[in-house]
């Protein structure tokens, strides 16, 4: 019995020891950082952590923003694997190099270092920047148009004075995945003669302010907005009235033609004979008068 108890205690000690060894071996360190780079430049991502002299392998796992995943790995016997783009390379110091970076390279990059002690994990969030081109111009209709062309991420446009205008903003995705923001300012009141477009973007140390003078014709916007529906209703009413008048005129002509067609033949003959009878009567009167004059 004592032997069995000792054997059981020994197994428990061995199990606890193995558990401690496992806990000591698996050492996971997670660190998150953010790094920004301009599109077209080279991005260098470091894999923080000292593997010591017992490095077994290190791996980069790439989780791109478009949902695709790829992996690069290096093993101490010089066995390398690159399942990503040819623009992405690994250094022996475990850093990752991205040449000619593009907007599509944006995403999460996770480095895993495996050595005899355990595993070290680092994640870097890569952000790609593209500075937009800002333009501002006024139109003859009294509106102002501000554009932030080809920026990434998308720029933000605001106006001064904001409350005195009707503002519409459109966001257009370009083929290279950059964004163009188009904002139109239409003044509500005639006293608005100058407006300022304010463009904010991560590539700007301070927001870009552009001002432009606008004509007073834009101040009648609210009046035009009210008049357009009224003019439309009046136009439709006039068209309907004209159509009804034409229908009445047509019906009147049809009725007149039908009445003329409905006359009896005797009435028509009477109308034809009356001029002849009148002419005959006049001739007979003249003849009778001539007969009554005595000869000289």
PDB file of C-alpha atoms in Angstrom:
ATOM      1  CA  UNK A   1       0.000   0.000   0.000  1.00  0.00           C
ATOM      2  CA  UNK A   2       2.833   2.412   0.901  1.00  0.00           C
ATOM      3  CA  UNK A   3       4.546   1.605  -2.387  1.00  0.00           C
ATOM      4  CA  UNK A   4       1.367   2.427  -4.305  1.00  0.00           C
ATOM      5  CA  UNK A   5       0.997   5.745  -2.500  1.00  0.00           C
ATOM      6  CA  UNK A   6       4.610   6.658  -3.178  1.00  0.00           C
ATOM      7  CA  UNK A   7       4.191   5.767  -6.841  1.00  0.00           C
ATOM      8  CA  UNK A   8       1.094   7.950  -7.089  1.00  0.00           C
ATOM      9  CA  UNK A   9       2.836  10.903  -5.421  1.00  0.00           C
ATOM     10  CA  UNK A  10       5.773  10.499  -7.768  1.00  0.00           C
ATOM     11  CA  UNK A  11       3.507  10.650 -10.789  1.00  0.00           C
ATOM     12  CA  UNK A  12       1.871  13.810  -9.454  1.00  0.00           C
ATOM     13  CA  UNK A  13       5.291  15.428  -8.955  1.00  0.00           C
ATOM     14  CA  UNK A  14       6.365  14.485 -12.472  1.00  0.00           C
ATOM     15  CA  UNK A  15       3.116  15.863 -13.912  1.00  0.00           C
ATOM     16  CA  UNK A  16       3.519  19.174 -12.050  1.00  0.00           C
ATOM     17  CA  UNK A  17       7.134  19.410 -13.175  1.00  0.00           C
ATOM     18  CA  UNK A  18       6.208  18.863 -16.806  1.00  0.00           C
ATOM     19  CA  UNK A  19       3.514  21.511 -16.531  1.00  0.00           C
ATOM     20  CA  UNK A  20       6.015  24.011 -15.120  1.00  0.00           C
ATOM     21  CA  UNK A  21       8.450  23.201 -17.903  1.00  0.00           C
ATOM     22  CA  UNK A  22       5.691  23.738 -20.479  1.00  0.00           C
ATOM     23  CA  UNK A  23       4.706  27.065 -18.925  1.00  0.00           C
ATOM     24  CA  UNK A  24       8.317  28.217 -18.897  1.00  0.00           C
ATOM     25  CA  UNK A  25       8.888  27.109 -22.503  1.00  0.00           C
ATOM     26  CA  UNK A  26       5.894  28.783 -24.119  1.00  0.00           C
ATOM     27  CA  UNK A  27       6.585  32.491 -23.630  1.00  0.00           C
ATOM     28  CA  UNK A  28       4.341  34.645 -25.808  1.00  0.00           C
ATOM     29  CA  UNK A  29       4.917  38.379 -25.949  1.00  0.00           C
ATOM     30  CA  UNK A  30       2.403  40.407 -27.962  1.00  0.00           C
ATOM     31  CA  UNK A  31       3.236  43.982 -28.868  1.00  0.00           C
ATOM     32  CA  UNK A  32       1.236  46.270 -31.172  1.00  0.00           C
ATOM     33  CA  UNK A  33       2.565  49.310 -33.039  1.00  0.00           C
ATOM     34  CA  UNK A  34       1.508  51.512 -35.943  1.00  0.00           C
ATOM     35  CA  UNK A  35       3.744  52.645 -38.767  1.00  0.00           C
ATOM     36  CA  UNK A  36       2.948  54.983 -41.682  1.00  0.00           C
ATOM     37  CA  UNK A  37       4.736  55.312 -45.000  1.00  0.00           C
ATOM     38  CA  UNK A  38       4.062  57.311 -48.166  1.00  0.00           C
ATOM     39  CA  UNK A  39       3.027  55.288 -51.202  1.00  0.00           C
ATOM     40  CA  UNK A  40       6.008  54.638 -53.460  1.00  0.00           C
ATOM     41  CA  UNK A  41       8.523  54.678 -50.600  1.00  0.00           C
ATOM     42  CA  UNK A  42      10.168  51.696 -48.906  1.00  0.00           C
ATOM     43  CA  UNK A  43       8.687  50.472 -45.637  1.00  0.00           C
ATOM     44  CA  UNK A  44      10.863  48.667 -43.070  1.00  0.00           C
ATOM     45  CA  UNK A  45       9.059  46.732 -40.319  1.00  0.00           C
ATOM     46  CA  UNK A  46      11.127  45.520 -37.395  1.00  0.00           C
ATOM     47  CA  UNK A  47      10.504  42.317 -35.493  1.00  0.00           C
ATOM     48  CA  UNK A  48      11.225  43.243 -31.885  1.00  0.00           C
ATOM     49  CA  UNK A  49      12.598  40.532 -29.654  1.00  0.00           C
ATOM     50  CA  UNK A  50      15.933  38.874 -28.936  1.00  0.00           C
ATOM     51  CA  UNK A  51      15.927  35.192 -29.865  1.00  0.00           C
ATOM     52  CA  UNK A  52      19.407  34.698 -28.371  1.00  0.00           C
ATOM     53  CA  UNK A  53      21.617  31.952 -29.711  1.00  0.00           C
ATOM     54  CA  UNK A  54      18.841  29.396 -29.967  1.00  0.00           C
ATOM     55  CA  UNK A  55      16.867  30.797 -32.908  1.00  0.00           C
ATOM     56  CA  UNK A  56      14.938  28.094 -34.666  1.00  0.00           C
ATOM     57  CA  UNK A  57      12.894  30.129 -37.144  1.00  0.00           C
ATOM     58  CA  UNK A  58      11.023  33.374 -37.602  1.00  0.00           C
ATOM     59  CA  UNK A  59       7.880  34.017 -39.633  1.00  0.00           C
ATOM     60  CA  UNK A  60       6.028  37.046 -40.965  1.00  0.00           C
ATOM     61  CA  UNK A  61       2.275  36.663 -41.415  1.00  0.00           C
ATOM     62  CA  UNK A  62       0.649  39.369 -43.515  1.00  0.00           C
ATOM     63  CA  UNK A  63      -3.065  40.161 -43.167  1.00  0.00           C
ATOM     64  CA  UNK A  64      -3.874  42.712 -45.869  1.00  0.00           C
ATOM     65  CA  UNK A  65      -6.830  45.064 -45.678  1.00  0.00           C
ATOM     66  CA  UNK A  66      -8.471  43.517 -48.735  1.00  0.00           C
ATOM     67  CA  UNK A  67      -8.756  40.207 -46.839  1.00  0.00           C
ATOM     68  CA  UNK A  68      -5.860  38.303 -48.425  1.00  0.00           C
ATOM     69  CA  UNK A  69      -3.206  36.540 -46.283  1.00  0.00           C
ATOM     70  CA  UNK A  70       0.360  35.558 -47.107  1.00  0.00           C
ATOM     71  CA  UNK A  71       3.381  34.232 -45.187  1.00  0.00           C
ATOM     72  CA  UNK A  72       7.160  34.599 -45.277  1.00  0.00           C
ATOM     73  CA  UNK A  73       9.442  32.390 -43.149  1.00  0.00           C
ATOM     74  CA  UNK A  74      13.122  31.722 -42.449  1.00  0.00           C
ATOM     75  CA  UNK A  75      14.668  28.629 -40.827  1.00  0.00           C
ATOM     76  CA  UNK A  76      18.197  28.524 -39.449  1.00  0.00           C
ATOM     77  CA  UNK A  77      19.377  26.048 -42.070  1.00  0.00           C
ATOM     78  CA  UNK A  78      18.865  28.810 -44.690  1.00  0.00           C
ATOM     79  CA  UNK A  79      15.531  27.482 -45.812  1.00  0.00           C
ATOM     80  CA  UNK A  80      13.357  30.467 -46.792  1.00  0.00           C
ATOM     81  CA  UNK A  81       9.824  30.728 -48.056  1.00  0.00           C
ATOM     82  CA  UNK A  82       8.087  33.753 -49.621  1.00  0.00           C
ATOM     83  CA  UNK A  83       4.379  33.408 -50.275  1.00  0.00           C
ATOM     84  CA  UNK A  84       3.878  37.159 -50.739  1.00  0.00           C
ATOM     85  CA  UNK A  85       4.751  39.691 -53.423  1.00  0.00           C
ATOM     86  CA  UNK A  86       8.254  39.932 -54.878  1.00  0.00           C
ATOM     87  CA  UNK A  87       8.353  43.500 -53.538  1.00  0.00           C
ATOM     88  CA  UNK A  88       8.384  42.087 -49.976  1.00  0.00           C
ATOM     89  CA  UNK A  89      11.632  40.647 -48.600  1.00  0.00           C
ATOM     90  CA  UNK A  90      13.029  39.484 -45.236  1.00  0.00           C
ATOM     91  CA  UNK A  91      16.385  40.391 -43.751  1.00  0.00           C
ATOM     92  CA  UNK A  92      18.537  38.156 -41.583  1.00  0.00           C
ATOM     93  CA  UNK A  93      17.916  40.586 -38.730  1.00  0.00           C
ATOM     94  CA  UNK A  94      14.231  39.502 -38.973  1.00  0.00           C
ATOM     95  CA  UNK A  95      13.001  42.824 -40.362  1.00  0.00           C
ATOM     96  CA  UNK A  96      10.585  42.990 -43.285  1.00  0.00           C
ATOM     97  CA  UNK A  97      11.196  45.279 -46.272  1.00  0.00           C
ATOM     98  CA  UNK A  98       8.406  46.420 -48.612  1.00  0.00           C
ATOM     99  CA  UNK A  99       9.702  48.110 -51.763  1.00  0.00           C
ATOM    100  CA  UNK A 100       7.614  50.643 -53.701  1.00  0.00           C
ATOM    101  CA  UNK A 101       4.786  50.397 -51.185  1.00  0.00           C
ATOM    102  CA  UNK A 102       1.233  50.632 -52.485  1.00  0.00           C
ATOM    103  CA  UNK A 103      -2.159  51.338 -50.953  1.00  0.00           C
ATOM    104  CA  UNK A 104      -2.967  47.631 -51.263  1.00  0.00           C
ATOM    105  CA  UNK A 105      -0.048  46.844 -48.884  1.00  0.00           C
ATOM    106  CA  UNK A 106      -1.939  48.342 -45.957  1.00  0.00           C
ATOM    107  CA  UNK A 107      -2.762  45.827 -43.219  1.00  0.00           C
ATOM    108  CA  UNK A 108      -1.474  43.964 -40.148  1.00  0.00           C
ATOM    109  CA  UNK A 109       2.006  42.401 -40.189  1.00  0.00           C
ATOM    110  CA  UNK A 110       2.734  39.844 -37.463  1.00  0.00           C
ATOM    111  CA  UNK A 111       6.240  38.570 -36.695  1.00  0.00           C
ATOM    112  CA  UNK A 112       6.774  35.295 -34.790  1.00  0.00           C
ATOM    113  CA  UNK A 113      10.190  34.381 -33.400  1.00  0.00           C
ATOM    114  CA  UNK A 114      10.675  30.763 -32.317  1.00  0.00           C
ATOM    115  CA  UNK A 115      13.680  29.719 -30.218  1.00  0.00           C
ATOM    116  CA  UNK A 116      14.491  27.104 -27.612  1.00  0.00           C
ATOM    117  CA  UNK A 117      12.820  29.173 -24.898  1.00  0.00           C
ATOM    118  CA  UNK A 118       9.507  29.923 -26.570  1.00  0.00           C
ATOM    119  CA  UNK A 119       7.790  32.189 -29.089  1.00  0.00           C
ATOM    120  CA  UNK A 120       7.776  35.970 -29.346  1.00  0.00           C
ATOM    121  CA  UNK A 121       4.974  37.616 -31.308  1.00  0.00           C
ATOM    122  CA  UNK A 122       4.912  41.218 -32.549  1.00  0.00           C
ATOM    123  CA  UNK A 123       2.219  42.900 -34.658  1.00  0.00           C
ATOM    124  CA  UNK A 124       2.703  46.081 -36.671  1.00  0.00           C
ATOM    125  CA  UNK A 125      -0.160  47.972 -38.314  1.00  0.00           C
ATOM    126  CA  UNK A 126       1.059  49.422 -41.610  1.00  0.00           C
ATOM    127  CA  UNK A 127      -0.719  52.498 -42.954  1.00  0.00           C
ATOM    128  CA  UNK A 128      -0.113  53.864 -46.458  1.00  0.00           C
ATOM    129  CA  UNK A 129      -0.421  57.610 -47.088  1.00  0.00           C
ATOM    130  CA  UNK A 130      -1.049  59.519 -50.313  1.00  0.00           C
ATOM    131  CA  UNK A 131      -1.210  63.312 -50.154  1.00  0.00           C
ATOM    132  CA  UNK A 132      -4.173  64.780 -52.062  1.00  0.00           C
ATOM    133  CA  UNK A 133      -4.011  67.693 -54.487  1.00  0.00           C
ATOM    134  CA  UNK A 134      -6.329  70.530 -53.396  1.00  0.00           C
ATOM    135  CA  UNK A 135      -8.119  72.816 -55.885  1.00  0.00           C
ATOM    136  CA  UNK A 136     -10.743  75.537 -55.376  1.00  0.00           C
ATOM    137  CA  UNK A 137     -12.602  77.529 -58.023  1.00  0.00           C
ATOM    138  CA  UNK A 138     -15.776  79.547 -58.388  1.00  0.00           C
ATOM    139  CA  UNK A 139     -18.443  79.159 -61.065  1.00  0.00           C
ATOM    140  CA  UNK A 140     -20.545  81.727 -62.898  1.00  0.00           C
ATOM    141  CA  UNK A 141     -23.649  80.388 -61.197  1.00  0.00           C
ATOM    142  CA  UNK A 142     -22.314  81.655 -57.856  1.00  0.00           C
ATOM    143  CA  UNK A 143     -21.120  78.270 -56.525  1.00  0.00           C
ATOM    144  CA  UNK A 144     -17.662  77.272 -55.280  1.00  0.00           C
ATOM    145  CA  UNK A 145     -16.101  73.865 -55.977  1.00  0.00           C
ATOM    146  CA  UNK A 146     -13.364  72.418 -53.743  1.00  0.00           C
ATOM    147  CA  UNK A 147     -11.632  69.144 -54.608  1.00  0.00           C
ATOM    148  CA  UNK A 148      -9.109  66.950 -52.768  1.00  0.00           C
ATOM    149  CA  UNK A 149      -7.835  64.720 -55.575  1.00  0.00           C
ATOM    150  CA  UNK A 150      -6.154  61.312 -55.181  1.00  0.00           C
ATOM    151  CA  UNK A 151      -5.671  61.180 -51.415  1.00  0.00           C
ATOM    152  CA  UNK A 152      -5.405  58.183 -49.115  1.00  0.00           C
ATOM    153  CA  UNK A 153      -7.057  57.900 -46.730  1.00  0.00           C
ATOM    154  CA  UNK A 154      -9.887  60.123 -47.954  1.00  0.00           C
ATOM    155  CA  UNK A 155      -9.545  63.806 -47.099  1.00  0.00           C
ATOM    156  CA  UNK A 156     -12.166  65.759 -45.156  1.00  0.00           C
ATOM    157  CA  UNK A 157     -13.583  69.029 -46.538  1.00  0.00           C
ATOM    158  CA  UNK A 158     -15.402  71.708 -44.541  1.00  0.00           C
ATOM    159  CA  UNK A 159     -16.485  75.265 -45.436  1.00  0.00           C
ATOM    160  CA  UNK A 160     -16.442  78.712 -43.850  1.00  0.00           C
ATOM    161  CA  UNK A 161     -19.091  80.069 -43.375  1.00  0.00           C
ATOM    162  CA  UNK A 162     -20.712  76.633 -43.184  1.00  0.00           C
ATOM    163  CA  UNK A 163     -24.181  77.675 -41.991  1.00  0.00           C
ATOM    164  CA  UNK A 164     -24.683  80.194 -44.833  1.00  0.00           C
ATOM    165  CA  UNK A 165     -24.464  77.681 -47.665  1.00  0.00           C
ATOM    166  CA  UNK A 166     -25.970  74.547 -49.152  1.00  0.00           C
ATOM    167  CA  UNK A 167     -23.145  71.982 -49.226  1.00  0.00           C
ATOM    168  CA  UNK A 168     -23.012  68.750 -51.243  1.00  0.00           C
ATOM    169  CA  UNK A 169     -20.028  66.378 -51.059  1.00  0.00           C
ATOM    170  CA  UNK A 170     -19.221  63.360 -53.242  1.00  0.00           C
ATOM    171  CA  UNK A 171     -16.585  60.663 -52.685  1.00  0.00           C
ATOM    172  CA  UNK A 172     -15.067  58.966 -55.761  1.00  0.00           C
ATOM    173  CA  UNK A 173     -12.794  55.878 -55.638  1.00  0.00           C
ATOM    174  CA  UNK A 174      -9.928  56.057 -58.123  1.00  0.00           C
ATOM    175  CA  UNK A 175      -8.408  53.047 -59.970  1.00  0.00           C
ATOM    176  CA  UNK A 176      -5.330  53.119 -57.692  1.00  0.00           C
ATOM    177  CA  UNK A 177      -7.629  52.875 -54.608  1.00  0.00           C
ATOM    178  CA  UNK A 178      -7.102  56.522 -53.669  1.00  0.00           C
ATOM    179  CA  UNK A 179     -10.044  58.855 -53.045  1.00  0.00           C
ATOM    180  CA  UNK A 180     -11.165  62.100 -54.652  1.00  0.00           C
ATOM    181  CA  UNK A 181     -13.497  64.304 -52.602  1.00  0.00           C
ATOM    182  CA  UNK A 182     -15.616  66.869 -54.482  1.00  0.00           C
ATOM    183  CA  UNK A 183     -17.515  69.434 -52.414  1.00  0.00           C
ATOM    184  CA  UNK A 184     -19.821  72.176 -53.767  1.00  0.00           C
ATOM    185  CA  UNK A 185     -20.832  75.275 -51.821  1.00  0.00           C
ATOM    186  CA  UNK A 186     -23.951  77.188 -52.876  1.00  0.00           C
ATOM    187  CA  UNK A 187     -24.597  80.366 -50.800  1.00  0.00           C
ATOM    188  CA  UNK A 188     -28.058  80.894 -49.325  1.00  0.00           C
ATOM    189  CA  UNK A 189     -27.829  84.676 -49.029  1.00  0.00           C
ATOM    190  CA  UNK A 190     -26.585  87.443 -51.370  1.00  0.00           C
ATOM    191  CA  UNK A 191     -24.275  88.905 -48.720  1.00  0.00           C
ATOM    192  CA  UNK A 192     -21.957  85.865 -48.982  1.00  0.00           C
ATOM    193  CA  UNK A 193     -19.228  87.082 -51.332  1.00  0.00           C
ATOM    194  CA  UNK A 194     -16.265  84.940 -50.223  1.00  0.00           C
ATOM    195  CA  UNK A 195     -15.951  81.372 -48.935  1.00  0.00           C
ATOM    196  CA  UNK A 196     -13.085  79.303 -47.538  1.00  0.00           C
ATOM    197  CA  UNK A 197     -12.507  75.613 -48.200  1.00  0.00           C
ATOM    198  CA  UNK A 198     -10.752  73.742 -45.355  1.00  0.00           C
ATOM    199  CA  UNK A 199      -9.113  70.398 -46.252  1.00  0.00           C
ATOM    200  CA  UNK A 200      -7.842  68.050 -43.506  1.00  0.00           C
ATOM    201  CA  UNK A 201      -5.606  65.030 -44.160  1.00  0.00           C
ATOM    202  CA  UNK A 202      -2.996  63.005 -42.204  1.00  0.00           C
ATOM    203  CA  UNK A 203      -0.301  64.156 -44.632  1.00  0.00           C
ATOM    204  CA  UNK A 204      -0.925  67.832 -43.769  1.00  0.00           C
ATOM    205  CA  UNK A 205       0.736  69.260 -40.685  1.00  0.00           C
ATOM    206  CA  UNK A 206      -2.151  71.739 -40.571  1.00  0.00           C
ATOM    207  CA  UNK A 207      -5.447  71.901 -42.487  1.00  0.00           C
ATOM    208  CA  UNK A 208      -5.176  73.506 -45.908  1.00  0.00           C
ATOM    209  CA  UNK A 209      -7.269  76.700 -46.201  1.00  0.00           C
ATOM    210  CA  UNK A 210      -8.216  78.067 -49.632  1.00  0.00           C
ATOM    211  CA  UNK A 211     -10.468  81.108 -50.189  1.00  0.00           C
ATOM    212  CA  UNK A 212     -12.273  82.317 -53.294  1.00  0.00           C
ATOM    213  CA  UNK A 213     -14.651  85.172 -54.187  1.00  0.00           C
ATOM    214  CA  UNK A 214     -18.086  84.251 -55.506  1.00  0.00           C
ATOM    215  CA  UNK A 215     -20.746  86.262 -57.342  1.00  0.00           C
ATOM    216  CA  UNK A 216     -23.976  87.389 -55.711  1.00  0.00           C
ATOM    217  CA  UNK A 217     -26.089  85.408 -58.137  1.00  0.00           C
ATOM    218  CA  UNK A 218     -25.851  82.486 -55.809  1.00  0.00           C
ATOM    219  CA  UNK A 219     -27.717  84.453 -53.119  1.00  0.00           C
ATOM    220  CA  UNK A 220     -31.034  83.905 -54.856  1.00  0.00           C
ATOM    221  CA  UNK A 221     -30.814  80.169 -54.353  1.00  0.00           C
ATOM    222  CA  UNK A 222     -33.642  79.925 -51.866  1.00  0.00           C
ATOM    223  CA  UNK A 223     -35.921  82.037 -54.085  1.00  0.00           C
ATOM    224  CA  UNK A 224     -35.127  79.851 -57.060  1.00  0.00           C
ATOM    225  CA  UNK A 225     -35.763  76.731 -55.024  1.00  0.00           C
ATOM    226  CA  UNK A 226     -39.220  78.073 -54.166  1.00  0.00           C
ATOM    227  CA  UNK A 227     -40.007  79.335 -57.673  1.00  0.00           C
ATOM    228  CA  UNK A 228     -39.003  76.217 -59.592  1.00  0.00           C
ATOM    229  CA  UNK A 229     -41.883  74.044 -58.268  1.00  0.00           C
ATOM    230  CA  UNK A 230     -44.370  76.911 -58.807  1.00  0.00           C
ATOM    231  CA  UNK A 231     -43.178  77.460 -62.373  1.00  0.00           C
ATOM    232  CA  UNK A 232     -43.402  73.730 -62.974  1.00  0.00           C
ATOM    233  CA  UNK A 233     -47.003  73.567 -61.727  1.00  0.00           C
ATOM    234  CA  UNK A 234     -48.013  76.592 -63.833  1.00  0.00           C
ATOM    235  CA  UNK A 235     -46.390  75.098 -66.911  1.00  0.00           C
ATOM    236  CA  UNK A 236     -48.198  71.807 -66.467  1.00  0.00           C
ATOM    237  CA  UNK A 237     -51.485  73.673 -65.909  1.00  0.00           C
ATOM    238  CA  UNK A 238     -50.977  75.729 -69.081  1.00  0.00           C
ATOM    239  CA  UNK A 239     -50.253  72.603 -71.103  1.00  0.00           C
ATOM    240  CA  UNK A 240     -53.387  70.888 -69.797  1.00  0.00           C
ATOM    241  CA  UNK A 241     -55.486  74.023 -70.519  1.00  0.00           C
ATOM    242  CA  UNK A 242     -54.200  74.211 -74.091  1.00  0.00           C
ATOM    243  CA  UNK A 243     -54.925  70.536 -74.607  1.00  0.00           C
ATOM    244  CA  UNK A 244     -58.496  70.952 -73.314  1.00  0.00           C
ATOM    245  CA  UNK A 245     -59.033  74.030 -75.531  1.00  0.00           C
ATOM    246  CA  UNK A 246     -57.878  72.112 -78.573  1.00  0.00           C
ATOM    247  CA  UNK A 247     -60.219  69.258 -77.701  1.00  0.00           C
ATOM    248  CA  UNK A 248     -63.188  71.650 -77.372  1.00  0.00           C
ATOM    249  CA  UNK A 249     -62.353  73.372 -80.687  1.00  0.00           C
ATOM    250  CA  UNK A 250     -62.079  70.007 -82.392  1.00  0.00           C
ATOM    251  CA  UNK A 251     -65.402  68.837 -80.966  1.00  0.00           C
ATOM    252  CA  UNK A 252     -67.083  72.106 -82.104  1.00  0.00           C
ATOM    253  CA  UNK A 253     -65.802  71.676 -85.656  1.00  0.00           C
ATOM    254  CA  UNK A 254     -66.931  68.070 -85.722  1.00  0.00           C
ATOM    255  CA  UNK A 255     -70.438  69.049 -84.590  1.00  0.00           C
ATOM    256  CA  UNK A 256     -70.648  71.803 -87.243  1.00  0.00           C
ATOM    257  CA  UNK A 257     -69.601  69.444 -89.994  1.00  0.00           C
ATOM    258  CA  UNK A 258     -72.125  66.886 -88.820  1.00  0.00           C
ATOM    259  CA  UNK A 259     -74.934  69.509 -88.825  1.00  0.00           C
ATOM    260  CA  UNK A 260     -74.141  70.572 -92.367  1.00  0.00           C
ATOM    261  CA  UNK A 261     -74.080  66.982 -93.480  1.00  0.00           C
ATOM    262  CA  UNK A 262     -77.496  66.394 -91.855  1.00  0.00           C
ATOM    263  CA  UNK A 263     -79.346  69.070 -94.005  1.00  0.00           C
ATOM    264  CA  UNK A 264     -82.230  67.645 -96.165  1.00  0.00           C
ATOM    265  CA  UNK A 265     -81.846  67.662 -99.980  1.00  0.00           C
ATOM    266  CA  UNK A 266     -84.954  69.861-100.345  1.00  0.00           C
ATOM    267  CA  UNK A 267     -83.411  72.550 -98.164  1.00  0.00           C
ATOM    268  CA  UNK A 268     -80.238  72.411-100.169  1.00  0.00           C
ATOM    269  CA  UNK A 269     -82.223  72.679-103.469  1.00  0.00           C
ATOM    270  CA  UNK A 270     -84.153  75.579-102.006  1.00  0.00           C
ATOM    271  CA  UNK A 271     -80.945  77.392-101.206  1.00  0.00           C
ATOM    272  CA  UNK A 272     -79.700  76.686-104.726  1.00  0.00           C
ATOM    273  CA  UNK A 273     -82.955  77.864-106.408  1.00  0.00           C
ATOM    274  CA  UNK A 274     -83.490  81.032-104.379  1.00  0.00           C
ATOM    275  CA  UNK A 275     -80.739  83.054-106.096  1.00  0.00           C
ATOM    276  CA  UNK A 276     -82.063  82.062-109.545  1.00  0.00           C
ATOM    277  CA  UNK A 277     -85.671  82.931-108.634  1.00  0.00           C
ATOM    278  CA  UNK A 278     -84.595  86.305-107.324  1.00  0.00           C
ATOM    279  CA  UNK A 279     -82.685  87.001-110.507  1.00  0.00           C
ATOM    280  CA  UNK A 280     -85.678  85.974-112.674  1.00  0.00           C
ATOM    281  CA  UNK A 281     -88.015  88.208-110.695  1.00  0.00           C
ATOM    282  CA  UNK A 282     -85.745  91.200-111.251  1.00  0.00           C
ATOM    283  CA  UNK A 283     -85.558  90.508-114.994  1.00  0.00           C
ATOM    284  CA  UNK A 284     -89.350  90.246-115.280  1.00  0.00           C
ATOM    285  CA  UNK A 285     -89.791  93.546-113.440  1.00  0.00           C
ATOM    286  CA  UNK A 286     -87.425  95.309-115.797  1.00  0.00           C
ATOM    287  CA  UNK A 287     -89.209  93.812-118.794  1.00  0.00           C
ATOM    288  CA  UNK A 288     -92.642  94.914-117.528  1.00  0.00           C
ATOM    289  CA  UNK A 289     -91.385  98.448-116.951  1.00  0.00           C
ATOM    290  CA  UNK A 290     -89.935  98.631-120.419  1.00  0.00           C
ATOM    291  CA  UNK A 291     -93.273  97.552-121.949  1.00  0.00           C
ATOM    292  CA  UNK A 292     -95.198 100.331-120.196  1.00  0.00           C
ATOM    293  CA  UNK A 293     -93.074 103.155-121.693  1.00  0.00           C
ATOM    294  CA  UNK A 294     -95.038 104.704-124.687  1.00  0.00           C
ATOM    295  CA  UNK A 295     -93.292 104.878-127.975  1.00  0.00           C
ATOM    296  CA  UNK A 296     -92.122 108.382-129.113  1.00  0.00           C
TER     297      UNK A 296
END
